[in-house]
Amino acid sequence: PNVKLVTSDNEEFVVDFRIAKMSVTVSRLMEAMNMSETDDASLLSNSIPLPNVTKAVMARVIEWCEKHKNDEPKEEKENDKRGRTTHVVSDWDKEFLKNDEFGRLCQLMGAANYLEIKGLFNDISQTIANMIHGKKSDEIAEMFNIHCDLTEAEKKEIRKKTAWCED
Amino acid sequence: DSQMDIFLLPDLALRRVIKLMENRNRLRLRRTCRSLEFFSTPPDRKYILDVISPLESGMLVSLPPMEKLILHDQVPVAIFLDLMLVHRSLYVLSDTISLSIEECIAVMKIFSEDSRERDIRFSIDSTTFRRYLTDFGMTDTTQAGDRFGEFDLIGLPDGVLASSILQLLASSTFSALTGRTELDLS
């Protein structure tokens, strides 16, 4: 069975029921609209409005969902040596996300957040965290065009408090 | 990519990115601007560290802020003052730390300039402190309400000067310090 999803720019996407169910938001809406996998009429007569997602972003979301529709549900682990949350981005996901401009990555992350697709949300989060990994403060500021509005006293205070993390 | 703007990320997403970062990277991000300093500082976490074995001073002063830092060994006064600045509660179990009056005032300054809710309890050798107060004019006729330098005398439960307890309010110079300081002069 298929489900119709309608984006903010009125583009209709017809997707497999399993793909629609990967989004917690869409699942909830389908439930609210009494749309069931076994009731074709309910699926044909309804469409799910997604006012926070554009056509271009939706296409990317569906591409990601198509690839992951048969994945086993992952449990998040807090299992590294320091008890830090870890998320491994697969090679396919790295390839999928690597050519996105940062602005598009943010839009995709916004959509993953709104649609509640945890796997995609975590993939993008980890990709951005990896972009920052190992960079010094001024390099991070340069990469993201961050204008520093901290006073010298504040910088000194933060430096003092965070001195333990420096080499 | 010249269009990279980390603030395009929804708040929740930015928090998630920060959560996935290693501490070292997270703290570097903190230093880039005020918003990220706010985002990267965990608001709810409180750490308690019990340092049982001696630790060199350099390592002690580089510890991140703790809710409670417990030291089992003596530390130099300068280190003690540095630690007091950073950690909300500081316990030195091995011995007392002897402070001069100037150092005692330095402690009170630290507390008066700190916006966190903090509690200070310390004992001061009576002769040292009595000398300090008499320098400011404390006499046998001293009464509650009199002022001595930085302190207002607000109570003498056992009588003038013979009292083992003086209740002092230190607020004249250190305007932010309004708590009552009870000094045991026994």
XYZ file of C-alpha atoms in Angstrom:
353
model
C 0.000 0.000 0.000
C 1.001 3.577 -0.660
C 0.637 6.810 1.298
C 0.366 10.305 -0.165
C 2.489 13.026 1.415
C 2.000 16.678 0.455
C 4.813 19.192 0.979
C 4.621 22.917 1.788
C 4.964 23.737 -1.931
C 2.039 21.412 -2.774
C 4.088 18.626 -4.273
C 2.576 15.189 -3.754
C 4.851 12.236 -3.004
C 3.438 8.726 -3.078
C 5.501 6.473 -0.837
C 5.379 2.936 0.432
C 3.497 2.492 3.715
C 6.696 1.218 5.387
C 8.544 4.387 4.403
C 5.731 6.597 5.684
C 5.855 4.744 8.991
C 9.560 5.582 9.417
C 8.428 9.062 10.390
C 6.890 9.205 13.850
C 5.072 12.408 12.855
C 3.523 10.823 9.761
C 2.615 7.694 11.745
C 0.766 9.794 14.310
C -1.063 11.738 11.591
C -2.086 8.527 9.833
C -3.399 7.175 13.097
C -5.335 10.371 13.739
C -6.845 10.145 10.249
C -7.723 6.457 10.726
C -5.445 5.450 7.867
C -4.542 1.788 8.047
C -2.280 -0.498 6.020
C -5.175 -2.924 5.570
C -7.662 -0.267 4.545
C -6.769 0.808 0.972
C -9.729 3.180 0.782
C -8.444 5.167 3.780
C -5.042 5.478 2.126
C -6.429 6.478 -1.255
C -8.860 9.071 0.049
C -6.401 10.864 2.387
C -3.106 12.637 2.027
C -0.753 13.737 4.794
C 0.052 17.462 4.772
C 3.630 18.312 5.742
C 3.736 22.121 5.844
C 7.268 22.280 7.249
C 8.955 20.333 4.460
C 9.668 21.504 0.920
C 9.660 19.343 -2.194
C 13.446 19.389 -2.547
C 14.033 18.372 1.060
C 11.281 15.744 0.967
C 12.927 14.089 -2.019
C 16.164 13.766 -0.013
C 14.310 12.421 3.024
C 12.586 9.775 0.892
C 15.883 8.809 -0.734
C 17.363 8.225 2.733
C 14.270 6.309 3.902
C 14.305 4.079 0.807
C 17.841 3.002 1.666
C 17.034 2.356 5.322
C 13.535 0.920 5.133
C 14.704 -2.609 5.941
C 17.076 -1.616 8.768
C 16.630 -3.170 12.175
C 15.662 -0.555 14.773
C 18.832 0.745 16.427
C 19.168 1.297 20.122
C 21.224 4.276 21.081
C 24.198 3.315 23.181
C 26.086 5.360 25.702
C 28.946 3.000 25.617
C 32.211 4.645 24.780
C 34.961 4.851 27.385
C 33.686 8.176 28.689
C 30.015 7.237 28.654
C 29.525 9.543 25.674
C 26.748 8.878 23.187
C 28.102 7.438 19.977
C 26.536 7.163 16.560
C 28.283 5.488 13.662
C 27.522 6.957 10.242
C 27.603 4.230 7.604
C 29.616 4.618 4.420
C 26.432 4.948 2.363
C 25.181 7.738 4.668
C 28.534 9.540 4.516
C 28.357 9.444 0.735
C 24.696 10.533 0.810
C 25.431 13.597 2.953
C 28.887 14.601 1.759
C 27.850 16.748 -1.179
C 25.140 18.682 0.630
C 25.926 22.320 1.236
C 25.721 23.185 4.906
C 22.487 25.153 4.412
C 20.836 22.122 2.786
C 22.163 19.899 5.541
C 20.479 22.175 8.073
C 17.191 22.038 6.131
C 17.421 18.260 5.962
C 18.104 18.130 9.680
C 15.141 20.414 10.337
C 12.950 18.058 8.308
C 14.306 14.969 10.091
C 13.542 16.680 13.365
C 10.004 17.688 12.335
C 9.245 14.287 10.808
C 10.892 12.539 13.756
C 13.141 10.273 11.729
C 15.721 9.544 14.369
C 18.248 7.701 12.201
C 18.506 10.536 9.679
C 18.600 13.134 12.461
C 21.473 11.296 14.155
C 23.350 10.784 10.882
C 23.343 14.508 10.145
C 24.150 15.450 13.764
C 27.157 13.140 13.758
C 28.259 14.407 10.333
C 28.304 17.993 11.628
C 30.003 16.920 14.874
C 32.658 15.205 12.730
C 33.186 18.412 10.753
C 34.094 20.179 14.002
C 36.206 17.348 15.409
C 39.820 18.275 16.136
C 39.477 21.917 15.115
C 40.615 24.741 17.349
C 38.214 27.469 18.457
C 39.372 29.991 15.856
C 39.156 27.365 13.098
C 35.580 26.500 14.142
C 34.702 30.204 14.204
C 36.170 30.648 10.730
C 34.408 27.569 9.340
C 30.979 28.717 10.534
C 31.535 32.473 10.114
C 30.983 32.958 13.830
C 31.533 36.477 15.074
C 32.924 36.251 18.595
C 30.941 38.441 20.987
C 32.707 37.313 24.149
C 34.604 39.937 26.092
C 38.274 39.403 26.866
C 37.311 38.772 30.511
C 34.753 36.132 29.484
C 37.251 34.474 27.160
C 39.797 34.413 29.956
C 37.254 32.905 32.336
C 36.237 30.198 29.838
C 39.884 29.491 29.054
C 40.550 29.072 32.743
C 37.610 26.741 33.212
C 38.421 24.706 30.135
C 42.218 24.658 30.414
C 42.042 20.989 31.353
C 40.890 20.027 27.858
C 43.854 21.551 26.072
C 46.919 19.606 24.977
C 31.370 26.299 1.792
C 31.057 30.018 2.433
C 27.389 29.712 3.459
C 28.046 27.659 6.570
C 26.104 29.123 9.477
C 25.793 26.881 12.493
C 22.820 28.906 13.719
C 20.752 27.697 10.766
C 20.405 24.492 12.756
C 17.260 24.185 14.846
C 18.047 24.479 18.593
C 17.323 20.825 19.211
C 19.612 19.839 16.361
C 22.430 22.054 17.623
C 22.077 20.515 21.080
C 22.228 17.056 19.526
C 25.374 17.923 17.551
C 27.009 19.236 20.718
C 25.995 16.133 22.659
C 27.706 13.934 20.080
C 30.950 15.893 20.259
C 33.909 14.906 22.400
C 34.445 17.094 25.466
C 37.563 18.632 23.999
C 35.767 19.728 20.826
C 32.731 20.868 22.793
C 34.828 23.113 24.990
C 36.566 24.596 21.943
C 33.154 25.374 20.498
C 32.227 27.124 23.759
C 34.973 29.645 23.200
C 33.721 30.827 19.830
C 30.812 33.043 20.947
C 28.332 33.678 23.756
C 25.435 31.661 22.271
C 27.597 28.604 21.818
C 29.091 29.036 25.271
C 25.502 28.841 26.527
C 24.563 25.898 24.298
C 27.684 23.921 25.103
C 27.413 24.235 28.852
C 25.414 21.373 30.279
C 22.838 23.056 32.517
C 21.816 20.151 34.681
C 24.966 18.265 35.341
C 26.643 18.367 38.684
C 29.933 16.686 39.310
C 31.422 15.654 42.632
C 35.096 14.760 42.759
C 36.722 13.168 45.764
C 40.510 13.503 45.416
C 41.917 10.915 47.776
C 45.566 10.877 46.711
C 47.740 13.997 46.501
C 47.418 15.738 43.167
C 49.911 18.265 41.852
C 48.741 21.873 41.995
C 48.748 22.323 38.225
C 46.301 19.473 37.810
C 44.112 20.660 40.670
C 43.624 24.124 39.251
C 42.835 22.766 35.797
C 39.873 20.666 36.964
C 36.524 21.612 35.425
C 33.940 23.174 37.786
C 32.553 20.700 40.291
C 29.486 20.864 42.427
C 31.679 19.543 45.185
C 35.441 19.073 45.287
C 36.756 17.099 48.230
C 40.465 17.166 48.980
C 42.074 14.864 51.492
C 45.427 16.637 51.434
C 46.640 20.069 52.421
C 46.875 22.641 49.612
C 48.709 25.984 49.486
C 46.547 29.021 50.186
C 46.942 30.386 46.641
C 45.641 27.105 45.213
C 42.845 27.046 47.776
C 41.712 30.497 46.606
C 41.886 29.426 42.950
C 39.807 26.317 43.665
C 37.270 28.346 45.614
C 36.759 30.530 42.548
C 35.900 27.581 40.344
C 34.087 24.991 42.452
C 30.785 25.557 44.178
C 31.680 23.583 47.291
C 35.184 22.915 48.467
C 36.054 20.601 51.323
C 39.572 20.230 52.640
C 39.548 17.253 54.976
C 43.171 16.866 55.978
C 43.668 19.986 58.048
C 42.625 23.580 58.352
C 43.989 26.117 55.889
C 45.516 29.019 57.753
C 44.594 32.360 56.258
C 45.935 35.783 57.060
C 43.375 38.551 57.437
C 44.169 39.682 53.878
C 43.554 36.172 52.601
C 40.360 35.981 54.632
C 39.196 39.185 52.940
C 40.185 37.670 49.581
C 37.923 34.699 50.353
C 35.024 37.011 51.139
C 35.651 38.947 47.932
C 35.465 35.735 45.939
C 32.124 34.922 47.497
C 30.748 38.422 47.196
C 31.512 38.514 43.472
C 30.065 35.071 42.790
C 26.516 34.908 41.471
C 26.077 31.282 42.530
C 24.352 30.473 45.789
C 27.209 29.585 48.098
C 27.782 29.097 51.776
C 31.006 29.886 53.584
C 31.989 28.609 57.010
C 35.386 29.246 58.473
C 37.048 29.644 61.822
C 39.440 32.458 62.522
C 41.997 32.579 65.292
C 40.555 34.999 67.827
C 43.716 37.031 68.377
C 44.203 37.610 64.675
C 40.663 38.687 64.112
C 40.394 40.656 67.354
C 43.509 42.557 66.277
C 41.890 43.302 62.962
C 38.717 44.587 64.601
C 40.536 46.622 67.248
C 42.524 48.241 64.436
C 39.147 49.483 63.258
C 38.197 50.753 66.711
C 36.526 47.857 68.493
C 36.636 48.500 72.237
C 35.205 47.153 75.512
C 32.128 49.280 74.960
C 31.420 47.885 71.530
C 27.750 47.151 70.891
C 25.732 45.360 68.294
C 25.223 47.694 65.358
C 28.765 49.105 65.425
C 30.790 48.917 62.266
C 34.396 47.749 61.937
C 35.961 48.111 58.535
C 34.160 45.728 56.270
C 31.969 44.339 59.019
C 28.844 45.357 60.881
C 28.636 43.760 64.284
C 25.114 42.449 64.530
C 25.296 40.297 67.635
C 27.342 39.541 70.738
C 25.471 36.666 72.341
C 27.850 36.324 75.297
C 28.632 39.965 76.007
C 31.154 42.495 74.813
C 34.629 41.204 73.825
C 34.428 38.338 76.311
C 32.189 36.774 73.711
C 33.415 33.653 72.003
C 30.955 34.262 69.182
C 30.626 37.429 67.138
C 27.893 37.692 64.565
C 29.086 39.910 61.755
C 27.534 41.150 58.597
C 30.040 41.877 55.900
C 28.320 44.119 53.424
C 29.766 47.605 53.540
C 32.509 47.198 50.985
C 31.444 43.978 49.317
C 27.999 45.056 48.328
C 26.943 41.696 46.927
C 27.751 39.874 50.126
C 24.726 40.085 52.343
C 24.916 36.777 54.133
C 25.574 36.518 57.811
C 29.069 35.448 58.720
C 29.373 33.805 62.095
C 32.881 33.743 63.443
C 33.882 31.338 66.137
C 36.511 33.134 68.185
C 36.940 30.443 70.816
